[in-house]
Coordinates of C-alpha atoms and ligand atoms in Angstrom, one line a residue:
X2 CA -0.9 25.2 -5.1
X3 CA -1.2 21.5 -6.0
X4 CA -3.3 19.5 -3.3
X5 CA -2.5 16.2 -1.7
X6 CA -3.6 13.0 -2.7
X7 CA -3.9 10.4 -0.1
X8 CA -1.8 7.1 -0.9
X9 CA -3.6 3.7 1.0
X10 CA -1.4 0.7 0.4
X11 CA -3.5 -2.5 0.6
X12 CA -0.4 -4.9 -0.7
X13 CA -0.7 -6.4 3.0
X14 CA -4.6 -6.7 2.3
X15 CA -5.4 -6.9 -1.2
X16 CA -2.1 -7.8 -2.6
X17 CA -2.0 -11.3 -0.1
X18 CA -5.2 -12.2 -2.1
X19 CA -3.0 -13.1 -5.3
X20 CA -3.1 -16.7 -4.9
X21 CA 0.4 -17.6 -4.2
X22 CA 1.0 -14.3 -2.6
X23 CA 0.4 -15.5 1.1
X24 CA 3.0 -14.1 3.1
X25 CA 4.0 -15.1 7.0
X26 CA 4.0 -12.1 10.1
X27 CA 7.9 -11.1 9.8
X28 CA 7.2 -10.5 6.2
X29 CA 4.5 -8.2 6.6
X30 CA 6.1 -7.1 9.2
X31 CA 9.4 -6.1 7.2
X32 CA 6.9 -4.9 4.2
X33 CA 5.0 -2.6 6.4
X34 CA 8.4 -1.0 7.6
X35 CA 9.3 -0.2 4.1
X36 CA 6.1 1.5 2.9
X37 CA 6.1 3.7 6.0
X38 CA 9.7 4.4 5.2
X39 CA 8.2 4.9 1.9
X40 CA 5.7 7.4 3.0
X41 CA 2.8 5.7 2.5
X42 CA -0.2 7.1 4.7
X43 CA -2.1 4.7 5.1
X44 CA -1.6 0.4 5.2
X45 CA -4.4 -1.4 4.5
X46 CA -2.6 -4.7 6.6
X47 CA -5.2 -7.4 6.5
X48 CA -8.5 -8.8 7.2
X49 CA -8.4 -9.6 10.5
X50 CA -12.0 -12.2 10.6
X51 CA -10.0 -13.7 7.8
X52 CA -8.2 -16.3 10.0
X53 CA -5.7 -16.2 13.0
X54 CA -2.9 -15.4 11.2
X55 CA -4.5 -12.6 9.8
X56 CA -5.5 -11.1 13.1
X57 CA -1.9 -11.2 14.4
X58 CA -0.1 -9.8 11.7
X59 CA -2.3 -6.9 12.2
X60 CA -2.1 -6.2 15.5
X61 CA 1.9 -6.5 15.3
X62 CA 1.8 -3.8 12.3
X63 CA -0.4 -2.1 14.2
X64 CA 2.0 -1.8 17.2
X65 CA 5.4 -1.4 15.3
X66 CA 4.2 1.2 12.6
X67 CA 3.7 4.2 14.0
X68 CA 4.2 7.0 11.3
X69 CA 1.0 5.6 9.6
X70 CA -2.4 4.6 9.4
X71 CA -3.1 1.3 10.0
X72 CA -6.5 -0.4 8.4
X73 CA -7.8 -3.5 9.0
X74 CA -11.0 -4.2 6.6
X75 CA -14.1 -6.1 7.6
X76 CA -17.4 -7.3 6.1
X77 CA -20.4 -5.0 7.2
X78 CA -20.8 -8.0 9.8
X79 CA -20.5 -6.8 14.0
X80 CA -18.3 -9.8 14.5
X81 CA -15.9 -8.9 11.6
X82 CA -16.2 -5.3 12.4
X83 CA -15.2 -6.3 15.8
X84 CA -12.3 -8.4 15.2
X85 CA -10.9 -5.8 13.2
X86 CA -10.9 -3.2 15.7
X87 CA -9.4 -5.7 17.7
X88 CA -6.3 -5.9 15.7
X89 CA -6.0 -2.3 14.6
X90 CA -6.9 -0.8 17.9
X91 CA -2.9 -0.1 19.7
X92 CA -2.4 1.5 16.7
X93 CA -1.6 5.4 16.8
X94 CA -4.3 6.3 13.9
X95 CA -6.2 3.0 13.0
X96 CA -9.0 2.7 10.8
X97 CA -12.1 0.3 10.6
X98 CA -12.6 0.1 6.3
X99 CA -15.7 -1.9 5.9
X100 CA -17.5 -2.8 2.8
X101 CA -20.7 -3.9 1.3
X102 CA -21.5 -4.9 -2.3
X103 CA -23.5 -2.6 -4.2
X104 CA -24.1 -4.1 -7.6
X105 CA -27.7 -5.3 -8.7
X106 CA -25.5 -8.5 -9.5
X107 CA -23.6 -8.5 -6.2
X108 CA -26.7 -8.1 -3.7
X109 CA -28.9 -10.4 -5.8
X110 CA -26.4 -13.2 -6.6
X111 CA -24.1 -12.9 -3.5
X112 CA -25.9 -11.4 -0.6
X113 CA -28.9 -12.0 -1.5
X114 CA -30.7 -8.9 -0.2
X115 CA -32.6 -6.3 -2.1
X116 CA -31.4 -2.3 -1.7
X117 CA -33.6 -1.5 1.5
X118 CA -31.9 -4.5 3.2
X119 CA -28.4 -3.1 1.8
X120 CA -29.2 0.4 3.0
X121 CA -30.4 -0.8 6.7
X122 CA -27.0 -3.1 7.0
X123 CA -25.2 0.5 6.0
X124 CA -26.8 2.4 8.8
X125 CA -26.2 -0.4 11.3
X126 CA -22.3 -1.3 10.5
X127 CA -21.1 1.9 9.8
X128 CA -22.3 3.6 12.9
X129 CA -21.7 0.4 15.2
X130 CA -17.8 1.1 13.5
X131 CA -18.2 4.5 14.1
X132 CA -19.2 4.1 17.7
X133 CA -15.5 1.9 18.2
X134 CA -13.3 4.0 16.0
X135 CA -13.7 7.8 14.8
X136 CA -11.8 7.0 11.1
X137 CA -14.6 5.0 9.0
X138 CA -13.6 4.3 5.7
X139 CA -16.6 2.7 4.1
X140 CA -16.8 0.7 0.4
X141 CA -19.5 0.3 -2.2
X142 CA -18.0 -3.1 -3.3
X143 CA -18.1 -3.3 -7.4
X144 CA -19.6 0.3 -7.4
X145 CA -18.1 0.4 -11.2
X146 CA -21.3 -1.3 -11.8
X147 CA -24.0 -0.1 -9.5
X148 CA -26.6 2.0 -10.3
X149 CA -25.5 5.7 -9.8
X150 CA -28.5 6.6 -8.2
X151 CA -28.3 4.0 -5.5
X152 CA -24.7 4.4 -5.0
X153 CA -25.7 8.2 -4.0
X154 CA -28.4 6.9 -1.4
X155 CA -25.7 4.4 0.1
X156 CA -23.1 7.2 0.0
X157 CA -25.2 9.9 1.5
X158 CA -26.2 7.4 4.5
X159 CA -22.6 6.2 5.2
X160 CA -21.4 9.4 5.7
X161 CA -24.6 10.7 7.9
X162 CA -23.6 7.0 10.0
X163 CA -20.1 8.2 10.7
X164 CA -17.6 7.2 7.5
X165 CA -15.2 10.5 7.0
X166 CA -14.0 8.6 3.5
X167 CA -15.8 6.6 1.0
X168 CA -14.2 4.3 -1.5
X169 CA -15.6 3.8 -4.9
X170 CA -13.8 0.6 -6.4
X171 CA -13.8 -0.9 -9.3
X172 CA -13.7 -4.1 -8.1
X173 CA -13.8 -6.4 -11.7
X174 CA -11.5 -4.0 -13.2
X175 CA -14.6 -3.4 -15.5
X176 CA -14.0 0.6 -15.9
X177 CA -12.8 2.8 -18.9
X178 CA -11.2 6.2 -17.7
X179 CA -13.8 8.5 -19.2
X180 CA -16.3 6.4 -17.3
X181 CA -14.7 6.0 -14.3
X182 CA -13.9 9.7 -14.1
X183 CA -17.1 10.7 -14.7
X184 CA -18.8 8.1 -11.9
X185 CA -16.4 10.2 -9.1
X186 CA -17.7 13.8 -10.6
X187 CA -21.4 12.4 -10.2
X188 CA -20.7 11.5 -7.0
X189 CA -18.9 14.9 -6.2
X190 CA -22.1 17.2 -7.7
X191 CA -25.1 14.9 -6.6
X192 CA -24.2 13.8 -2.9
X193 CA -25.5 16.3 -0.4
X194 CA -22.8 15.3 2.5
X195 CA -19.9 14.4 0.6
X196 CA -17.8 17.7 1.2
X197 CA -17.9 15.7 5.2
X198 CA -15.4 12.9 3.6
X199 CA -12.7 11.9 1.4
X200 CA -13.3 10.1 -1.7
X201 CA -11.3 7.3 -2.0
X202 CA -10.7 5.0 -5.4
X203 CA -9.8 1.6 -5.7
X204 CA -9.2 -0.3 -9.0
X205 CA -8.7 -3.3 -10.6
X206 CA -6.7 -4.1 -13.6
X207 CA -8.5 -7.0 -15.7
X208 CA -8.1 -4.5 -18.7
X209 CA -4.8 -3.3 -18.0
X210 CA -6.3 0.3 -17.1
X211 CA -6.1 0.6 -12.9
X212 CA -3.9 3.5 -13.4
X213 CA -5.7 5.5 -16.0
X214 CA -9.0 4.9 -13.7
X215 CA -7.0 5.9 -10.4
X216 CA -6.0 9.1 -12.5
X217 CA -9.2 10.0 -14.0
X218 CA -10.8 9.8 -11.0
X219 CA -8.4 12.0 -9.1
X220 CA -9.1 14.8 -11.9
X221 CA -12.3 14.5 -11.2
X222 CA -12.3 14.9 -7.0
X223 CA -11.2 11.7 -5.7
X224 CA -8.3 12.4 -2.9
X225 CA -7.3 8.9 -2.0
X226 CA -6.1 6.4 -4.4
X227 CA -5.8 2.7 -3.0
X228 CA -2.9 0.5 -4.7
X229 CA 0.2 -1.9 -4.3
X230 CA 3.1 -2.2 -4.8
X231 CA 4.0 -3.9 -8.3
X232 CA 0.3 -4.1 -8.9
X233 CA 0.4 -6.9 -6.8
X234 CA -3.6 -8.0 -6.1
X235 CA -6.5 -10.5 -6.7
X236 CA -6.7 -11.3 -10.6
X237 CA -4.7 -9.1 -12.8
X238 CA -3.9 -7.1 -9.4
X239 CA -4.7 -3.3 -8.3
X240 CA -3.3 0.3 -9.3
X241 CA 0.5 -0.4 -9.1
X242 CA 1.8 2.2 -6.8
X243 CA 4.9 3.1 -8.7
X244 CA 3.0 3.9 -11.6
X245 CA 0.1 6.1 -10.2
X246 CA 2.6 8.2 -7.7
X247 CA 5.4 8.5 -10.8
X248 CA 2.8 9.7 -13.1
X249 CA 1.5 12.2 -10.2
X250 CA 5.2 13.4 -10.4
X251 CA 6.3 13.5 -13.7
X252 CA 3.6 14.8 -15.3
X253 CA 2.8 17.6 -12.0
X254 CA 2.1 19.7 -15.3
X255 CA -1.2 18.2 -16.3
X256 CA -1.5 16.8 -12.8
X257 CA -1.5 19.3 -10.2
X258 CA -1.3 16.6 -7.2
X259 CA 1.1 16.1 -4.6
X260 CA 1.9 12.4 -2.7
X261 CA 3.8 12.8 0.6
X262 CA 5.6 9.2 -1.1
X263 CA 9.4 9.0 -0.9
X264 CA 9.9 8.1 -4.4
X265 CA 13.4 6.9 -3.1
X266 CA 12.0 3.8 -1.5
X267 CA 10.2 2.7 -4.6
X268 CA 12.7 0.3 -5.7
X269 CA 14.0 -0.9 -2.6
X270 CA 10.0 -1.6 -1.4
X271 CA 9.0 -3.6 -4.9
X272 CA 12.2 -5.9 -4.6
X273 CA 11.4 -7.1 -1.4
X274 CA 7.8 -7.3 -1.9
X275 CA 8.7 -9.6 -5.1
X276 CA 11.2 -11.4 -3.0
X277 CA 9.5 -11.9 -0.2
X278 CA 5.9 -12.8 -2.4
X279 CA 8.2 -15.1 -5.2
X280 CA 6.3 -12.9 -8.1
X281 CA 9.1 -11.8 -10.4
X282 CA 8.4 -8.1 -12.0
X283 CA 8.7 -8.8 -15.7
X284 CA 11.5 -7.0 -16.9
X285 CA 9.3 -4.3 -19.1
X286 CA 6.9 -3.4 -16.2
X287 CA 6.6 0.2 -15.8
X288 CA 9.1 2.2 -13.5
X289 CA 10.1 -1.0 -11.3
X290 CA 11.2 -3.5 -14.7
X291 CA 14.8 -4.1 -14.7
X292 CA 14.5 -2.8 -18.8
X293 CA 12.6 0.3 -17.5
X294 CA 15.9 2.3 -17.6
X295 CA 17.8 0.4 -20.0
X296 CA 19.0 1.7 -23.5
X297 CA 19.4 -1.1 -26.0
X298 CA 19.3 0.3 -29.5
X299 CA 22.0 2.5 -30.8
X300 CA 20.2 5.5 -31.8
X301 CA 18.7 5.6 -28.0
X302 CA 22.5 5.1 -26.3
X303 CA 23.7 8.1 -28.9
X304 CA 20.9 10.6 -27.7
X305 CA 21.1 9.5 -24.3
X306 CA 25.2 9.8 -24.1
X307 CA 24.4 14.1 -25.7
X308 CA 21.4 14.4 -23.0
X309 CA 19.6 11.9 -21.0
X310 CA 16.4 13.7 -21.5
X311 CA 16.1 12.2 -25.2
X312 CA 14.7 8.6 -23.9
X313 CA 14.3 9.2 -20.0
X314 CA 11.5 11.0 -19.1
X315 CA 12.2 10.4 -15.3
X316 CA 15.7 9.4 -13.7
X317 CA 16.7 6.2 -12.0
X318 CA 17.6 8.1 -9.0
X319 CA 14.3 9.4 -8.0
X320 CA 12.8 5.7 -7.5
X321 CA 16.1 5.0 -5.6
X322 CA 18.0 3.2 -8.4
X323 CA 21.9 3.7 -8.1
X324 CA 23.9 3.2 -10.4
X325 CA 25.5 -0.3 -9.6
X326 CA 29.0 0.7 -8.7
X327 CA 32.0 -1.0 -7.4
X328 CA 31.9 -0.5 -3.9
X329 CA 34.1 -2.5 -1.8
X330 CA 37.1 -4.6 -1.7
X331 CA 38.3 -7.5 0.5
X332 CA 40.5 -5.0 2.4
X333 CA 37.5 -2.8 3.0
X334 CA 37.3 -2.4 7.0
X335 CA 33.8 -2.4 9.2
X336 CA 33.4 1.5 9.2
X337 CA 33.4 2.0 4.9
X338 CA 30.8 -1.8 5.0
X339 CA 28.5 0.0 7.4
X340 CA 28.4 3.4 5.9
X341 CA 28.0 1.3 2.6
X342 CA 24.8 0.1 4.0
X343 CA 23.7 3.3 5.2
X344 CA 23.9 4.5 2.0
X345 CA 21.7 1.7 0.2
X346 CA 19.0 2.3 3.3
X347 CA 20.0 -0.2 5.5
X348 CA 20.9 0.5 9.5
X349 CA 22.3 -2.6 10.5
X350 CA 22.6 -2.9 14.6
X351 CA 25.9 -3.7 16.1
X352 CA 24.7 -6.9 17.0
X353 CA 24.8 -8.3 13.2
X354 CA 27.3 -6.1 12.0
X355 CA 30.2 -8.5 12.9
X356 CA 28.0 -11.4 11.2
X357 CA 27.3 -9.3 7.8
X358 CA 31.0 -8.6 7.8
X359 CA 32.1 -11.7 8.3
X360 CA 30.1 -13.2 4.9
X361 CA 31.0 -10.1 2.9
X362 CA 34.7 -11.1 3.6
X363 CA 34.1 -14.3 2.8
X364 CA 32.2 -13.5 -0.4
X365 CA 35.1 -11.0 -1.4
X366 CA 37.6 -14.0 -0.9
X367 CA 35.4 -15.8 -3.7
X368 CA 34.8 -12.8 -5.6
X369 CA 36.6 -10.5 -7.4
X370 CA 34.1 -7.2 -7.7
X371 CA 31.7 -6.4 -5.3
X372 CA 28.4 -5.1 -6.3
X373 CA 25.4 -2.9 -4.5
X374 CA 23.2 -5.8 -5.3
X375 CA 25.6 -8.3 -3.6
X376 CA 25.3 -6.1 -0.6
X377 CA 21.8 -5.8 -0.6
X378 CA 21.4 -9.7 -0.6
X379 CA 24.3 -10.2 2.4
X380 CA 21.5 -8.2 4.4
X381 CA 18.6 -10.0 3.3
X382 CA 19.8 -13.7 3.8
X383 CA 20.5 -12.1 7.1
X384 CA 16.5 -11.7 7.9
X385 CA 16.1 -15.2 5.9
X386 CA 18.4 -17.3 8.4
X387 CA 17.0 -15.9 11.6
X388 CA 15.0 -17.8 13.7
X389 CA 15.7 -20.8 11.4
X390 CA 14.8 -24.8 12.5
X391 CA 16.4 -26.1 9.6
X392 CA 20.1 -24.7 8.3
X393 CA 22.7 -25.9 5.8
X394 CA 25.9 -26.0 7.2
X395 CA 28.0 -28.2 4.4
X396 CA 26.7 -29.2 0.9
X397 CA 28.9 -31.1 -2.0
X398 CA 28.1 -32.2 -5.3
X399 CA 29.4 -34.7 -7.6
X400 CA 27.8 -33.7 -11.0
X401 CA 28.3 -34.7 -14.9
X402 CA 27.1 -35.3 -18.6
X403 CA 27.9 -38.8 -17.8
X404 CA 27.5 -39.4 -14.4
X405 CA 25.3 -39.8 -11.6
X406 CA 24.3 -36.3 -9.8
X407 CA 25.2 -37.2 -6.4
X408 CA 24.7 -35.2 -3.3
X409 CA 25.9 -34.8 0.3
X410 CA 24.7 -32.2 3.1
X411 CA 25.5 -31.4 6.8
X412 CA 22.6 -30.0 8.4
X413 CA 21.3 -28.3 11.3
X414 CA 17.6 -30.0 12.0
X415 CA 16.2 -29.0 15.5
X416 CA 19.0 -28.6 16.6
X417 CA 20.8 -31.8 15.8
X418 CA 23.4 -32.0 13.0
X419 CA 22.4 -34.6 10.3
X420 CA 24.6 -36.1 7.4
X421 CA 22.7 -36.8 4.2
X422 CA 23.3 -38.2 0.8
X423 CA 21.5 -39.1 -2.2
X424 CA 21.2 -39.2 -5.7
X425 CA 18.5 -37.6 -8.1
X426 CA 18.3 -36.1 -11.7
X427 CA 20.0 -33.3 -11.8
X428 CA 22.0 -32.0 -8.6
X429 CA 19.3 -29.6 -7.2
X430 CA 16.6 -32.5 -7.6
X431 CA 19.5 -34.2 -5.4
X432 CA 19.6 -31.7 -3.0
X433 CA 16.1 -31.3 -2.6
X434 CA 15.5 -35.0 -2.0
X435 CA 18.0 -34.8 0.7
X436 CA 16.7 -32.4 2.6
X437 CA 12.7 -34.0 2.1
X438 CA 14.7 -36.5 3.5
X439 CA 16.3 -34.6 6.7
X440 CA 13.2 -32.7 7.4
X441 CA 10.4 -36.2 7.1
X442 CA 8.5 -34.7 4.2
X443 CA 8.1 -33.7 0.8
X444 CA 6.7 -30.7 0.0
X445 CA 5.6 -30.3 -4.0
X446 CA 8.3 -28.0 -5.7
X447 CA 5.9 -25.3 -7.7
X448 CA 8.0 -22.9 -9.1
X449 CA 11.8 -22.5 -9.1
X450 CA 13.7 -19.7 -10.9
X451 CA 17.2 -18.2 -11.0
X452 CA 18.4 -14.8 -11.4
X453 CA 21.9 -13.5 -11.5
X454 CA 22.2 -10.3 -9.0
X455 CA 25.3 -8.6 -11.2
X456 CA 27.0 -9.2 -14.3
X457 CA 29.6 -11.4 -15.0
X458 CA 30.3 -14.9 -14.4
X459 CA 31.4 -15.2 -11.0
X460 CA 27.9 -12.9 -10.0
X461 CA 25.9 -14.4 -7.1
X462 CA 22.9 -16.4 -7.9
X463 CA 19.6 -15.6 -6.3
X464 CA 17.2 -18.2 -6.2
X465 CA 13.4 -18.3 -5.4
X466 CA 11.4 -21.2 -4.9
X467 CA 7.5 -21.5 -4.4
X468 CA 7.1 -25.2 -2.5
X469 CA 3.2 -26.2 -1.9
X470 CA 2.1 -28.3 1.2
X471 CA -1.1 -29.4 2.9
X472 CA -3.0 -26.4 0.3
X473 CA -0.5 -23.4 1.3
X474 CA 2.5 -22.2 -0.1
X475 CA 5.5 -21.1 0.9
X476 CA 8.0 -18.9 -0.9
X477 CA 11.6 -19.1 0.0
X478 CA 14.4 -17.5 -1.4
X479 CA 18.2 -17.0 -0.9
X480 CA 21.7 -16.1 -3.0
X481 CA 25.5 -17.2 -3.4
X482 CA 28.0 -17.5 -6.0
X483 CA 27.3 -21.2 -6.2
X484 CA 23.5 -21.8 -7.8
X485 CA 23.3 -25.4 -6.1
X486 CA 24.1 -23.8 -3.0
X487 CA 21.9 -20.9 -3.4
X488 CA 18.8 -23.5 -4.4
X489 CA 19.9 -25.6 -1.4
X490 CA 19.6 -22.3 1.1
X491 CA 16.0 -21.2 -1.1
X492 CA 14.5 -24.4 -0.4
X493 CA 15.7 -24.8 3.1
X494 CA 14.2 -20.9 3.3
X495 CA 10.8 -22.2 2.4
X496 CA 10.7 -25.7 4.9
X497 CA 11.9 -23.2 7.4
X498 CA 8.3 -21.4 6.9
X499 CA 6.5 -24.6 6.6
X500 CA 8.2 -25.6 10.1
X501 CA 7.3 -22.4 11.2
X502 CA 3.7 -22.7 10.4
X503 CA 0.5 -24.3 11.4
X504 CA 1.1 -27.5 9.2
X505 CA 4.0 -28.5 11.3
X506 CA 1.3 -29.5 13.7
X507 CA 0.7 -32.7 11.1
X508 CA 3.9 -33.4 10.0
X509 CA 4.4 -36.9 9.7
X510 CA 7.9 -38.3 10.8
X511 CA 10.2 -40.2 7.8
X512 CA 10.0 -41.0 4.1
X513 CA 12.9 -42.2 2.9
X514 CA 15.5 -44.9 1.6
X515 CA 18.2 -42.4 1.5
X516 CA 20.5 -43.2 4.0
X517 CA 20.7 -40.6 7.4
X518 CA 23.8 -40.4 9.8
X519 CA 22.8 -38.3 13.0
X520 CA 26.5 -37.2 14.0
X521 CA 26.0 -35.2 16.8
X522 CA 23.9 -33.3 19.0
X523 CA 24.6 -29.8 19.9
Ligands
KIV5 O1 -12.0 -4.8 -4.9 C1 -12.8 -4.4 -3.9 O2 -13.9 -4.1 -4.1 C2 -12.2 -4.5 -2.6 C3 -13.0 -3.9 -1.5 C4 -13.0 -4.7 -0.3 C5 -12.5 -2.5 -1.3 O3 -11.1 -5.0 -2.4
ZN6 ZN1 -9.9 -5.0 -4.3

């Protein structure tokens, strides 16, 4: 009998503290659905003493996901501890997971408290958590370098103050495997109390080796592994997920573990998490890559076409990959589009059906072959243009080797429909000034990048742009068949956030000499 591994998703926690990986409370919203579709059992979704926004993303995870547990971390601090309960408490299983430092480095350098002081703050937080919550997860922060024997003491006293699982990360990614493994059994054979909770691992990947730690430490009685999706995470990120459950599964012969994860969701949860994040997944990352399947040399393609089990170790299907097939056709009718989107994962309530339908038709007229991926962006722009200040309704382009790149947009600002033209170089720098223009600021462009979603020429463009204002960023993304357009509807996607959030407070009104016709109201 294999035994079960617990999987604890921290993307919503850990992952947010890329830099550039902030992410707004419908999109942790719509990330937390998938990983409980994915199976995940538990989400780490924030730090709710971290600020506001924090807070109520994690009380609206906490109250929406109910197939899960629901963590909210906090600093072995009564106020953090507090606050997190606070966010976390609706939720049907929620958990307090709060952490000390337990280096010589960390408590002398950060906290500046020797090991008694450390030990007393233990006894106090954990049972003060304990006394709000009955799941404790407690954390020996940078325990990968803490001195074994003190890490027993702080273990030992954590669990006698209530914590039923204790994490042991490696928070600077500092770890070998052998090592790593062999701090988890020391733990196992030398804490008096620890057959009273699950031990939990969390690593880091500064030297590429989060997985092989997780997986050592498993074989050596850890029961939890902490990780996210894509690796996403501070520094070189955490254990990636994908990689830790799909090495759980494909090798079940050397590993006799079991995850209650839907591999099926995998791919489906890492796009929108890159989507929704704006960090691309390099093509030859493990399991998720768009190369991870692909066969480009000959002699691969001749021993794949006599049996797929000469270069595949796993299939595409068992991280939910289909095969990109032609689906539908401009005579398609509503019943075959929604059961196509049944298929692909997506229940679509009659209340947008009729709106999907209505761009796939439209997109068929311009199209001529309709792909899975096309589909699966329809449905996304769909969550991108709700609840939108700022929409594009008309956009035009005059564009050359020779001439001026010139262009003109009807927009929807607050409600009042604008006219807007304008020159720049190149026509999305046109575009873009337009819009500043529309919207009475000008937000720095950091990244922009461009990805066609099938093959061939007429494919639709999916564009993601990463725009920085007042300190923050904002990722926005959207697709069409025509690029300007689709960079047009990204960026709009991303002032729409900005709008959306606190800095809208201190927009200032008006920048430019570009001229503005207000047409209409509506
Ligand atoms: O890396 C780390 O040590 C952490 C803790 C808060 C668990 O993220
Ligand atoms: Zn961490």
């Amino acid at each position: 009998m294999s035994e079960k591994v617990l999987i604890f998703d921290t993307t919503l926690r850990d992952g947010e503290q890329s830099p550039g990986a902030s992410m707004n409370l419908e999109e942790k919203v719509s990330i937390a659905k998938c990983l409980e579709e994915l199976k995940v059992d538990i989400i780490e979704a924030g730090f709710p003493i971290a600020s506001k926004g924090d807070f109520e993303s994690v009380q609206a995870i906490a109250s929406e996901i109910k197939d899960c547990q629901i963590a909210g971390l906090a600093r072995a601090k009564h106020e953090d501890i507090e606050t997190a309960w606070n966010a976390i408490k609706k939720a049907n299983n929620p958990r307090i997971h709060t952490f000390i430092a337990t280096s010589p480095i960390h408590m002398e350098f950060k906290l500046k408290m020797s090991e008694d002081q450390v030990l007393d703050r233990i006894k106090d937080t954990v049972s003060f958590a304990r006394n709000l919550c009955p799941n404790i997860e407690w954390s020996c922060e940078d325990a990968g370098r803490s001195s074994i024997d003190f890490l027993f003491k702080c273990i030992e006293l954590a669990i006698n103050s209530g914590a039923s699982t204790i994490n042991i990360p490696d928070t600077v990614g500092y770890n070998l495997p052998m090592e790593f493994g062999e701090i988890i059994s020391k733990i196992k054979n030398n804490v008096p109390n620890i057959d009273k909770a699950i031990i939990s691992v969390h690593c880091h990947n500064d030297l590429g080796l989060a997985v092989a730690n997780s997986l050592s430490a498993i074989q050596n009685g850890a029961r939890q592994i902490e990780c996210t999706i894509n690796g996403l995470g501070e520094r070189a990120g955490n254990t990636a997920l994908e990689e830790v459950v799909m090495a759980m599964k494909v090798r079940s012969d050397l590993l006799n573990f079991n995850t209650g994860i839907n591999t099926e969701s995998i791919s489906k949860t890492s796009k929108l998490v890159s989507s929704i994040t704006g960090f691309a997944i390099q093509p030859n990352k493990a399991i998720v890559g768009s190369n991870a399947f692909a066969h480009e040399a000959g002699i691969h393609q001749d021993g794949i076409l006599k049996n797929v089990q000469t270069y595949e170790i796993m299939s595409p299907e068992t991280i939910g990959l289909k095969k990109s097939s032609l689906v539908l056709g401009k005579h398609s009718g509503k019943n075959a589009f929604k059961e196509k989107l049944k298929i692909l994962g997506y229940e679509i309530g009659d209340n947008f059906i009729n709106e999907i339908f209505e761009r796939f038709k439209n997109l068929a007229d311009k199209k001529k072959d309709i792909y899975d991926e096309d589909l699966i962006a329809l449905v996304d722009d769909r969550h991108i243009n709700q609840l939108a200040t700022l929409k594009l309704v008309n956009l035009s382009i005059m564009s050359g080797t020779n001439s001026k790149h010139l262009a003109s947009l009807e927009l929807i600002f607050k409600e009042e429909v604008q006219e807007v033209s304008g020159s720049g170089n190149g026509p999305v720098d046109a575009v873009f000034l337009c819009i500043a223009n529309v919207i009475g600021f000008s937000p720095k462009l950091k990244q922009y990048s461009i990805n066609a979603i099938t093959p061939d020429s007429d494919a639709q463009g999916e564009v993601s742009v990463k725009l920085e204002y007042q300190g923050k960023e904002f990722v926005g993304r959207a697709s069409d068949i025509d690029i300007i357009v689709a960079s047009a509807k990204s960026y709009i996607n991303a002032c729409n956030k900005i709008l959306n959030s606190d800095c809208n407070n201190t927009i200032q009104e008006g920048i430019s000499e570009i001229s503005i016709s207000q047409i209409k109201g509506i």
